[in-house]
XYZ file of C-alpha atoms in Angstrom:
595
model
C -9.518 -15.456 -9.750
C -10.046 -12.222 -11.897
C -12.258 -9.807 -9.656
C -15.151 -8.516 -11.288
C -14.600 -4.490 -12.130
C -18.193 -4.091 -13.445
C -21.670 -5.797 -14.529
C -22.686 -6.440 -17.706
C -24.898 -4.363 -18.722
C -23.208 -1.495 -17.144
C -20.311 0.208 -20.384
C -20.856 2.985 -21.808
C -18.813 5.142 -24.360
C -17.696 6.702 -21.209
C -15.857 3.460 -20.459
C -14.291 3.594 -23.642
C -10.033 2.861 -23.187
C -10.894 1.185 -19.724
C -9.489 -2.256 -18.708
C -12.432 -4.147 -17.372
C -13.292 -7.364 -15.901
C -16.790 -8.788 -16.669
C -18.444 -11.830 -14.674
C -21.282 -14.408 -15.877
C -22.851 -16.685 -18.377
C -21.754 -17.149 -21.794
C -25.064 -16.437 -23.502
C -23.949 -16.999 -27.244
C -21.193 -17.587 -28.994
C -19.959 -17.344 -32.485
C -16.597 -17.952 -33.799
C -16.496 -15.787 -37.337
C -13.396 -18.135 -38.472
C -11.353 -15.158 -39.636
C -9.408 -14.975 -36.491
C -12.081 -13.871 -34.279
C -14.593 -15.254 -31.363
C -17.533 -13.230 -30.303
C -18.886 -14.017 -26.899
C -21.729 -12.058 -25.519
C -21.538 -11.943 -22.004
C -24.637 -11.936 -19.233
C -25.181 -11.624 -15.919
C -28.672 -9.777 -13.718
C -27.394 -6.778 -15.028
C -27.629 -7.316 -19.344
C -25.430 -7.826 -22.138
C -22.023 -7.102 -23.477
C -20.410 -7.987 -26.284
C -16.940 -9.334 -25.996
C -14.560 -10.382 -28.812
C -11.538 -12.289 -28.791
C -8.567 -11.926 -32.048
C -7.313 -15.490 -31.626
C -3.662 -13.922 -33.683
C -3.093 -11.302 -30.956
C -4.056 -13.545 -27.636
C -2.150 -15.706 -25.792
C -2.361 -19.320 -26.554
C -4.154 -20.001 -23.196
C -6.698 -17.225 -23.946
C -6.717 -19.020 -27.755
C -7.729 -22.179 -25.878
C -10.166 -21.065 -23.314
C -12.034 -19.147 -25.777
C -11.770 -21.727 -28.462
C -13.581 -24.372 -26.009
C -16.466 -22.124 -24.645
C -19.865 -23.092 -25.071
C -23.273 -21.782 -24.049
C -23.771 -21.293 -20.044
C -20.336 -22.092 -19.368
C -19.674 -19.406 -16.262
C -16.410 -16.869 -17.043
C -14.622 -14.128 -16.055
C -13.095 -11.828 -18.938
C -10.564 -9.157 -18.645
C -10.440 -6.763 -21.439
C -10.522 -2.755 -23.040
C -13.490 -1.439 -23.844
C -13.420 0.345 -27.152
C -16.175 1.328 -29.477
C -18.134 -1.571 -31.232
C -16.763 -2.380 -34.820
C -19.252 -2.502 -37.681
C -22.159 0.046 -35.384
C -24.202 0.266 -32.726
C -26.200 -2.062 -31.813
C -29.565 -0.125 -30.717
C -31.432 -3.712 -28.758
C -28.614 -3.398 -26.271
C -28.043 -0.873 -23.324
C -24.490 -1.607 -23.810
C -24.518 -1.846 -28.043
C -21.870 1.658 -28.395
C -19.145 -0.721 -27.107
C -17.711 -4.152 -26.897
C -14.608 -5.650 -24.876
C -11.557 -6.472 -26.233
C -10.607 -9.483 -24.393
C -6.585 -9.571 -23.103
C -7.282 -12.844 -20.825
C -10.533 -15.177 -19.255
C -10.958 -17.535 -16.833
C -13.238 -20.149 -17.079
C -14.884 -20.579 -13.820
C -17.065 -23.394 -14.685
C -17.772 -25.268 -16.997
C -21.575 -26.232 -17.838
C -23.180 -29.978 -19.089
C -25.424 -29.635 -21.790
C -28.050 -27.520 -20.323
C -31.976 -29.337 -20.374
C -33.097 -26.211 -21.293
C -32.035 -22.772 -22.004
C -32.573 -19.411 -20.785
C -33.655 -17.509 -23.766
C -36.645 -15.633 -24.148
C -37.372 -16.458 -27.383
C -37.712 -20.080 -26.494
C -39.304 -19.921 -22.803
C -42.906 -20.329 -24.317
C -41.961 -23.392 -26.599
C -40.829 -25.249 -23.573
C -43.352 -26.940 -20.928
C -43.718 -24.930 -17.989
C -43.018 -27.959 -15.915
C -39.673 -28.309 -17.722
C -39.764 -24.731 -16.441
C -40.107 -24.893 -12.538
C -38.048 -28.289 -12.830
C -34.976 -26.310 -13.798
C -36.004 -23.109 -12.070
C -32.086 -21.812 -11.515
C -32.385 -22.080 -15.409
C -35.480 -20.321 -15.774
C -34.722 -17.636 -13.403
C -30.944 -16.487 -15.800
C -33.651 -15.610 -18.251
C -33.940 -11.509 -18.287
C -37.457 -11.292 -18.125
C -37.572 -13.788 -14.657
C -34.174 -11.430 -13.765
C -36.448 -8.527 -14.112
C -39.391 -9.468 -12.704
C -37.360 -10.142 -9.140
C -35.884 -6.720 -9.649
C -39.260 -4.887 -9.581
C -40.897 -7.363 -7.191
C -37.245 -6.277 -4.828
C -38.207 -2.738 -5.683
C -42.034 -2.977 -4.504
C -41.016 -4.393 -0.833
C -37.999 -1.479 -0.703
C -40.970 0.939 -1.789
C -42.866 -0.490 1.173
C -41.006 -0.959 3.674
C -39.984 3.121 2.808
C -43.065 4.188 2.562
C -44.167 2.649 5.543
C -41.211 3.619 7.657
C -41.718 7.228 6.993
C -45.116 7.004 8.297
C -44.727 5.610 11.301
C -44.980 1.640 10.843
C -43.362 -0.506 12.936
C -42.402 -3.774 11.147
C -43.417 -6.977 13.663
C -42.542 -10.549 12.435
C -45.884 -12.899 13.621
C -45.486 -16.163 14.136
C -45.847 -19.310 11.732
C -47.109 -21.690 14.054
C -50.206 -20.978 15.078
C -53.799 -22.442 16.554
C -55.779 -23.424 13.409
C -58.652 -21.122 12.451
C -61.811 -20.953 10.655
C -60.861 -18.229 7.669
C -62.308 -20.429 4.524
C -59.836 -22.774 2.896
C -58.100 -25.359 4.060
C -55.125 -24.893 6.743
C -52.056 -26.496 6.326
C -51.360 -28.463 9.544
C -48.026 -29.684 11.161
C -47.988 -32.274 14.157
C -46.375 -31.197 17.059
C -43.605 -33.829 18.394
C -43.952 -32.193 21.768
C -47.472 -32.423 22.791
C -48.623 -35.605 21.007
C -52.018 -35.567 19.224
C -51.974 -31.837 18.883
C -51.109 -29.845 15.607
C -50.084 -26.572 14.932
C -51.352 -24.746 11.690
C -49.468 -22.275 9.498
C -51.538 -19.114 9.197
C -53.651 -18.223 6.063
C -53.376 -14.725 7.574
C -51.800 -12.271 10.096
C -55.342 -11.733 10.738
C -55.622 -11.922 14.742
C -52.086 -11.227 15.716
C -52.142 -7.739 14.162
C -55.329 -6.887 16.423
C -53.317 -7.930 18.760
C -50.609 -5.627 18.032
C -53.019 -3.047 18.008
C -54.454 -3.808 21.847
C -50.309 -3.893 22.672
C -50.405 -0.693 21.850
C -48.084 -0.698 18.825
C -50.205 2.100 16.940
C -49.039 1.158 13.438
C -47.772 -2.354 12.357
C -46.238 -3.892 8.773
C -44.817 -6.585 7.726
C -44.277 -8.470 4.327
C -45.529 -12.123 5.733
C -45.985 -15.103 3.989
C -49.521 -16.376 4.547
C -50.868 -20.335 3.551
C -54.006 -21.635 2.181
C -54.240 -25.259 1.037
C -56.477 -24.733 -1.639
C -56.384 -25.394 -5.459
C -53.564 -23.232 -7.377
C -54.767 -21.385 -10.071
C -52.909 -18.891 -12.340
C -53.127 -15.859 -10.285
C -53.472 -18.022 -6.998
C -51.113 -20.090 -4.957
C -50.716 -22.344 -1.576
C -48.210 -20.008 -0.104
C -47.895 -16.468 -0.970
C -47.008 -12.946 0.411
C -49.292 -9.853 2.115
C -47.998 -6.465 2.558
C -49.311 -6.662 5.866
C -50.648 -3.360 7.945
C -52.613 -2.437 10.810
C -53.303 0.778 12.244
C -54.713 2.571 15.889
C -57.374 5.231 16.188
C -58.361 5.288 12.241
C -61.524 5.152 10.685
C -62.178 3.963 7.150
C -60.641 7.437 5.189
C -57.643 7.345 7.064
C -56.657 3.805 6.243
C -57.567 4.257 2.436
C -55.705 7.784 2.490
C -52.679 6.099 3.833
C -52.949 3.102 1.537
C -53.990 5.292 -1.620
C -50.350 7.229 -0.729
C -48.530 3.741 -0.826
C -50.215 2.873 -4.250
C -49.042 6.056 -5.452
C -45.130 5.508 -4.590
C -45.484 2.264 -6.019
C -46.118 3.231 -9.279
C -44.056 6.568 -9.329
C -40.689 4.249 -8.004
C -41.649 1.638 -10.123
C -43.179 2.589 -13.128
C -42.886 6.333 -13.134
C -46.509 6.654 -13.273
C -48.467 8.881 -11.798
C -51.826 7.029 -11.450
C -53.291 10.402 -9.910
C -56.055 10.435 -6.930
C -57.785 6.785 -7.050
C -61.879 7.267 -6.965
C -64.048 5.609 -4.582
C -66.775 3.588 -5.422
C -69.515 1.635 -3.355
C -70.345 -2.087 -4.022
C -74.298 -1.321 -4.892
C -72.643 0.814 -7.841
C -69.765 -1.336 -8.672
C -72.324 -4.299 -9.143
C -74.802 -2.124 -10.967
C -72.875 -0.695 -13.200
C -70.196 -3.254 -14.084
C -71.577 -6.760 -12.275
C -68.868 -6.956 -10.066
C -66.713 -5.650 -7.037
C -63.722 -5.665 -8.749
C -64.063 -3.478 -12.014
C -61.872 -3.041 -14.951
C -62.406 0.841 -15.588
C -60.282 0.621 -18.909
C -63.101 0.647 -21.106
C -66.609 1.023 -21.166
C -70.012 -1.444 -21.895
C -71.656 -0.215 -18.306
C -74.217 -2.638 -17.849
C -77.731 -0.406 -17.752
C -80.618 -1.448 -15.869
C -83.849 -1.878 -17.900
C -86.183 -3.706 -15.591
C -89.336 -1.019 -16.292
C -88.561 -1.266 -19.779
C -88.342 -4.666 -19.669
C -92.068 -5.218 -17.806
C -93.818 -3.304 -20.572
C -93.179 -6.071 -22.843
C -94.583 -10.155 -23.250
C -91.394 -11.358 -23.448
C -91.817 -14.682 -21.029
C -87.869 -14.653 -20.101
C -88.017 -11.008 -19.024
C -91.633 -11.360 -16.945
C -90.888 -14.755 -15.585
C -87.905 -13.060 -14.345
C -89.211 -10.048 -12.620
C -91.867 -12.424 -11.081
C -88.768 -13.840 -8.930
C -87.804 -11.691 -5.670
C -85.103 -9.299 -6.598
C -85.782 -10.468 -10.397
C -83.956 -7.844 -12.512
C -83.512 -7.769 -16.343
C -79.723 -5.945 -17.226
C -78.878 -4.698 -20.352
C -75.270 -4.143 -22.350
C -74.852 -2.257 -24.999
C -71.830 -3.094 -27.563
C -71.111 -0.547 -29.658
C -70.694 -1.707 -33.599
C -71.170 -5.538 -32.077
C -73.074 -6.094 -35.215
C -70.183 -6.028 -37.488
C -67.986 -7.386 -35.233
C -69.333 -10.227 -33.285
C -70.210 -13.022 -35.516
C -73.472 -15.374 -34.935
C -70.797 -18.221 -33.360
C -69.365 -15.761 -31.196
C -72.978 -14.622 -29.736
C -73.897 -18.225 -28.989
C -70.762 -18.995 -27.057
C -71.941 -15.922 -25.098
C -75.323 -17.542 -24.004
C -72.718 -20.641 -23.229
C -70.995 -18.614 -20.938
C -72.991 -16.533 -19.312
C -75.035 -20.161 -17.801
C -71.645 -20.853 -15.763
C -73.064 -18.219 -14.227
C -76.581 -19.782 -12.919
C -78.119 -17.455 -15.929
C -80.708 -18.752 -18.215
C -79.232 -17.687 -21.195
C -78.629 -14.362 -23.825
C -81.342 -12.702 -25.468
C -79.957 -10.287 -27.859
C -81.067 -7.714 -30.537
C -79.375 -6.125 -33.437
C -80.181 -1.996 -33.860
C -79.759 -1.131 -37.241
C -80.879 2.131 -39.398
C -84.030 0.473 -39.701
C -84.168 -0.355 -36.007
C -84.323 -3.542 -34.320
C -83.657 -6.767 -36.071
C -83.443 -10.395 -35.422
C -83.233 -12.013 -31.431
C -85.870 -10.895 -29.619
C -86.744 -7.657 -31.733
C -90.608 -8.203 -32.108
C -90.509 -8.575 -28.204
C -88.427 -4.947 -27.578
C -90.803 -2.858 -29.845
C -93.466 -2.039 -27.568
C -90.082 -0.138 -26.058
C -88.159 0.297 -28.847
C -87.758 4.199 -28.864
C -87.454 3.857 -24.667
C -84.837 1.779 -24.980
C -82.825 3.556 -27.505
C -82.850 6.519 -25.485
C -81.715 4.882 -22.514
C -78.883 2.599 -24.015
C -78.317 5.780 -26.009
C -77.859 3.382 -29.260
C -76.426 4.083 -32.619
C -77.226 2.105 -35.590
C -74.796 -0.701 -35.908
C -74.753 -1.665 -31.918
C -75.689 -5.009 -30.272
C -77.856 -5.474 -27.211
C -77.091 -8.182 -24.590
C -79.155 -9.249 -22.278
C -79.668 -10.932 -18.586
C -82.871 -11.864 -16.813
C -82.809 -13.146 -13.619
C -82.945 -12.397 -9.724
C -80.487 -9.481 -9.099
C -77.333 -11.428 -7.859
C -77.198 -13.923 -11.538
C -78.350 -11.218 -13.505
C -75.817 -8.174 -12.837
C -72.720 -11.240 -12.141
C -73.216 -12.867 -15.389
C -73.912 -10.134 -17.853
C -70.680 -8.285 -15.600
C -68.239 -11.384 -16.665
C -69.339 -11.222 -19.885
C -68.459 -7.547 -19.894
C -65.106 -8.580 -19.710
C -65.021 -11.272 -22.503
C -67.026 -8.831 -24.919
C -63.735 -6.486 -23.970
C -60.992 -8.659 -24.764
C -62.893 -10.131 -27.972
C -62.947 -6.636 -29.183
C -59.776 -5.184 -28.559
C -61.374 -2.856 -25.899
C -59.075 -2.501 -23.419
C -56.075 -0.015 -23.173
C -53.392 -2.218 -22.056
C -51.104 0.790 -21.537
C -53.737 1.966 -18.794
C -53.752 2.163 -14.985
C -57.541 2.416 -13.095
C -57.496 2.635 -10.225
C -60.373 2.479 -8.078
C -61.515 1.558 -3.483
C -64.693 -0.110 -3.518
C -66.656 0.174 -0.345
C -69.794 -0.292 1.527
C -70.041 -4.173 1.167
C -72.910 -5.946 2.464
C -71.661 -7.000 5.842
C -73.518 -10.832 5.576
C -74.025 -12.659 2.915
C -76.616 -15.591 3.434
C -75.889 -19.278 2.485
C -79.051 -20.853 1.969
C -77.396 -24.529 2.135
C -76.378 -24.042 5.694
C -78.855 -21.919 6.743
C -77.012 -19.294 8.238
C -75.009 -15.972 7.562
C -71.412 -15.531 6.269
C -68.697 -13.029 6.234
C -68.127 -10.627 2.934
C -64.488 -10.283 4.478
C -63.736 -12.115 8.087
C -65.353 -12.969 10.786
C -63.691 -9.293 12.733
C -65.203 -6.804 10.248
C -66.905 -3.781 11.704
C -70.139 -2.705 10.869
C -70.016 1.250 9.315
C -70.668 3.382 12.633
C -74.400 4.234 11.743
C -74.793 0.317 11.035
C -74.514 -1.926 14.678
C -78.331 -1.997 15.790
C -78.634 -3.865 12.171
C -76.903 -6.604 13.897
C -80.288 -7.302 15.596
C -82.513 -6.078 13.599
C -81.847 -6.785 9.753
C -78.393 -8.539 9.086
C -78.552 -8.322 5.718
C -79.017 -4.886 5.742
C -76.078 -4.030 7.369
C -72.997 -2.394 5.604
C -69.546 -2.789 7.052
C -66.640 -1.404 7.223
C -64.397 -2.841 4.621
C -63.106 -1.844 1.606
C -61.245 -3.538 -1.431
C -58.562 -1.768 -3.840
C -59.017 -2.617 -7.611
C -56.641 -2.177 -10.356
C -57.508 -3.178 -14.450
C -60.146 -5.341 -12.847
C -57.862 -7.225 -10.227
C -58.347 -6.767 -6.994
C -54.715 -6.202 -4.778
C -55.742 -5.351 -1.465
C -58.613 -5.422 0.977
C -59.377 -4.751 4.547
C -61.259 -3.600 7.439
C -61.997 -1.058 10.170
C -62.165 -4.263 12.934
C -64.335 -4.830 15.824
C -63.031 -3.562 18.790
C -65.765 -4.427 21.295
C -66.061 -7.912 22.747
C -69.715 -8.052 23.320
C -69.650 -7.030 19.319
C -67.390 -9.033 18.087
C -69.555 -12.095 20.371
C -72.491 -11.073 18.348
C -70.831 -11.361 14.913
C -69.800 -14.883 15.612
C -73.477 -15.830 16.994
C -74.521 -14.661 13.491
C -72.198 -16.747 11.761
C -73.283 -19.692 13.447
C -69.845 -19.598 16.430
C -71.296 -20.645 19.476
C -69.477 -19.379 22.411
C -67.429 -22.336 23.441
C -66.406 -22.347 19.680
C -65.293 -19.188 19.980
C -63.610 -19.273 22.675
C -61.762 -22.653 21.384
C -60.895 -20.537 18.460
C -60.671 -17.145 19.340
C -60.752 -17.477 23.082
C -57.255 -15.296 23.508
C -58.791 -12.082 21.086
C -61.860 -12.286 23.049
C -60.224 -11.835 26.309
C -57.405 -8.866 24.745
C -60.692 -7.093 23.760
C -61.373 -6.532 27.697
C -58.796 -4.589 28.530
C -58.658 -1.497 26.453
C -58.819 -2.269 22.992
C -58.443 0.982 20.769
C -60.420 1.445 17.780
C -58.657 -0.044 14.426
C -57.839 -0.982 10.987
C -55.941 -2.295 8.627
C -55.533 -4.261 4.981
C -53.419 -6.532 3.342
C -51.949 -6.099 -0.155
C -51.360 -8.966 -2.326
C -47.455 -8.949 -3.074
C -47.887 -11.268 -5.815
C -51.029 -10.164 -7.291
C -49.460 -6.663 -7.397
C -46.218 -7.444 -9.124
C -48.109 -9.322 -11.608
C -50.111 -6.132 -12.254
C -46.071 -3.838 -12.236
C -44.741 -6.832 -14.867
C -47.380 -7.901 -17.366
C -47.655 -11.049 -16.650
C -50.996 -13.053 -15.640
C -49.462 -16.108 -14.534
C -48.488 -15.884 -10.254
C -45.772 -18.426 -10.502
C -43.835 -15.645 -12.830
C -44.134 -13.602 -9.994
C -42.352 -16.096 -7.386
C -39.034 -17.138 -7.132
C -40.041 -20.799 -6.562
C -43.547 -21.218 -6.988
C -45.380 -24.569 -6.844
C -47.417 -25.942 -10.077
C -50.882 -26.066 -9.990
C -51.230 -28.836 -8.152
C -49.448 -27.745 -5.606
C -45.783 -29.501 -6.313
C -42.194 -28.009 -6.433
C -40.598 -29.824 -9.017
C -37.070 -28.416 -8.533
C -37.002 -30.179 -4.520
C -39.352 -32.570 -5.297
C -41.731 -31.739 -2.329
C -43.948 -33.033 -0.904
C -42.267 -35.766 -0.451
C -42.174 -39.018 2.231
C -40.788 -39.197 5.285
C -39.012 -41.802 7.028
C -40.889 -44.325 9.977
C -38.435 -42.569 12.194
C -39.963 -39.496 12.096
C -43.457 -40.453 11.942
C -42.868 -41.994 15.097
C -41.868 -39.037 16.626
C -44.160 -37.133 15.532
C -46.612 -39.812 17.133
C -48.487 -40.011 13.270
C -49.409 -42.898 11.499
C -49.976 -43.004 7.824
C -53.698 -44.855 6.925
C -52.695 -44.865 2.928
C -52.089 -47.658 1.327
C -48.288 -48.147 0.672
C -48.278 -47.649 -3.202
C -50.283 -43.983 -2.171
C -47.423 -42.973 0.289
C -43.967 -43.459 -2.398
């Protein structure tokens, strides 16, 4: 077999007089019937052109050449020389071509179901897609993709390294948990009636680590939820996993800001600077939600004084409710750019979002016009100076308690943005958002829930909260947001039993629970458990952010659809009586359900 000498997309004029041999896919092929066959070549690596003169070569080259077709899989000896006819400037490799002196065919392909061009990947059915992955991956957007997602975990495992980390596999099998969604749960054959459950986080075992007296821990882990796919969500996906001893909050930010940084310098070559910090209160406030997209403006202002002067029935009726708030967004030029139709679908939207619907006003030269313009003027100079508006803007408005208010009129932020070509696409903001409510109450069960997980500190200044006002109290935790997407999040933990007992009475763990559950934490937590923290980054999420693309199963070498099938392996898929059996599990289906 003819041993490959270099990749693809490697020649240069430097190579220029060499005798090569090139490895791959045939990606075209053209035969110019004056003697000649042009075959560009691909592999990972790119392109090259190769040409065979059918007088010159052998008649077993003549053949070989003669019979290729697209995909077929061939090794090519040859000279580089210059390329006849120019440069070709879309290539890395358009100075040269190869002049081929022999091939091998190495296999030859059926006619492919579909075909790796780029061109075409969006004309054919993303099923089709993940069906023929090995296809869909030859593509060199899917080849390049993998390469930075290889180039984030080398970046992190580096990074990490350097400082300290020790990298500690955790195990797969695990005792199921109460972490919100769904485990996925697999029978044991061993102890019959009892079932193991893949974890939907490191979560526990890296405390552990911590009490073992590790100091630092990483790991790039796969982690399982079996919940609903969504674009940028999926069953089973991949944490940058960390932990650290003897840390508060700054130093696990500093340390995780520092990563961020690499990761964009090796990857990108950007230099995304110092990232700002930002608490939730503010986050909410100003951009009605904890994951803002700094890239452009329309802050959302509130305007709930203003809004009490006035007789307006949505705005009063609203600030009669506890917490009621009325928000305000200004859109600059939104008169000439948002049509009547567009506005509407607005007050649509923003009642996904529990809100009642969109008042809205016009500010012109002659000041306010149409929507609820008789209702504003009692404020109308008041208002102006606060939204600081210039003639030609468009007011938006919420009214509601606090929580719909400042969420609804903060999604529609974003769709405002993309409608209007807001938002710098060639940007990177950064930003750690901290101080989140510790609790959050759920008024259907009656009882208080986690922001993060159940082993979130409180902030230092925070723990007699825990008896006194719940609600009140601020933990620990903080999330890192980029363009609006959140790709990591964390905690200083608990590292007090009688604590971390009193955070689970709270959310409604009784004791035996917990110890059911937890029992093995509880009982590391009484001998010597050091103060820690940690966070998880999402591996996906964050490539997604480093490629472009918006869609997670880009991101993943084979991901499942979005309801939760691989179509390449065809899993899930049954198993035989025989195994059942062993497994000591019985199927309750109906037959036609189980095939």
């Amino acid at each position: 077999m003819l041993k490959r000498t270099h990749m693809c997309g490697e020649l240069r004029s430097d190579h220029v007089g060499e005798t090569v041999v090139l490895a791959g896919w045939v990606n075209t092929y053209r035969n110019q019937g004056k003697g000649l066959i042009f075959v560009d070549l691909r592999d990972r690596d790119g392109l090259t052109q190769v040409v065979f003169d059918l007088e010159d070569a052998s008649d077993d080259v003549v053949t070989a050449a003669d019979g290729l077709r697209r995909e077929d899989v061939v090794a090519i000896r040859g000279v580089v020389r210059t390329r006849v006819g120019g440069a070709n400037p879309r290539l890395a490799t358009g100075d040269v071509e190869v002049m081929a002196t022999g091939i091998e065919v190495l296999n030859k392909t059926d006619t492919p179901p579909i075909l790796p061009d780029e061109h075409d990947s969006e004309k054919i059915a993303e099923e089709k897609r993940l069906q023929y992955r090995y296809i869909d991956l030859r593509r060199p957007r899917m080849q390049e993709i993998l390469r930075i997602r290889n180039e984030v975990t080398r970046t992190a495992r580096s990074y990490f390294g350097e400082h300290g980390f020790l990298e500690v596999e955790t195990p797969f099998l695990i005792k199921t948990t109460p972490e919100g969604a769904r485990d996925f749960v697999a029978p044991s054959r061993t102890y019959p009636g009892k079932w193991y459950a893949l974890p939907q986080s490191p979560q526990i075992f890296k405390q552990i680590l911590m009490i073992a007296g590790c100091d630092r821990y990483v790991q790039l882990v796969r982690c399982f939820r079996d919940e609903d796919p969504r674009a940028d969500r999926q069953a089973e996906f991949t944490q940058i996993d960390l932990e650290m001893s003897f840390v508060d909050r700054d130093d696990v930010m500093e340390m995780m800001g520092g990563f961020a940084k690499r990761a964009w310098k090796d990857v990108l070559g950007v230099d995304i600077g110092e990232i700002p910090v930002m608490s939730y209160d503010e986050a909410m406030n100003r951009y009605g939600i904890d994951r803002p997209d700094l890239r452009f403006g329309l802050e959302l202002e509130d305007v709930s004084d203003l809004a009490a002067k006035t007789d307006f029935k949505v705005f009063t009726d609203a600030l009669a409710k506890p917490k009621g708030t009325v928000k305000a967004m200004r859109v600059p030029g939104g008169v000439g750019k948002l049509t009547r139709k567009m506005t509407d679908g607005y007050g649509e939207f923003v009642k996904t979002f529990r809100a009642g619907g969109l008042p809205t006003v016009k500010f012109t030269d002659k000041g306010f016009e149409t929507g609820v313009a008789r209702f504003v003027e009692p404020i109308a100079d008041e208002l102006k100076t606060r939204l600081e508006l210039e003639p030609g803007d468009l007011v938006l408005f919420t009214a509601d308690t606090w929580e719909i208010a400042v969420t609804a009129l903060g999604e529609l932020r974003n769709v405002v943005a993309r409608d209007l070509d807001l938002i710098d696409r060639d940007a990177w903001k950064l930003v750690w958002v901290v101080d989140f409510p510790m609790f959050a109450y759920d008024e259907e069960s009656a009882r208080w829930t986690a922001m993060h997980h159940p082993f979130t500190s409180p902030m230092p200044d925070q723990f007699d909260l825990l008896d006194s006002d719940p609600g009140a109290c601020v933990s620990a935790g903080y999330d890192l947001v980029c363009n609006g997407s959140e790709i990591a999040g964390g905690s200083v933990r608990i590292h007090d039993r009688d604590v971390q007992s009193k955070v689970f009475g709270l959310l409604g763990i009784e004791p035996d629970e917990a110890k059911l559950k937890f029992g093995f934490l509880l009982d590391a937590l009484r001998f010597g458990a050091p103060p820690h923290g940690g966070v998880a980054f999402g591996l996906d999420r964050l490539v997604m952010l480093l490629t472009g693309t918006e869609n997670i199963r880009d991101v993943i070498a084979f991901p499942k659809t979005q309801t939760g099938q691989d179509l390449m392996t065809g899993a899930p898929g049954p198993v035989d009586d025989g195994q059942l059996e062993e497994l000591h599990v019985r199927i309750s289906l109906p037959e036609e359900a189980c095939t």
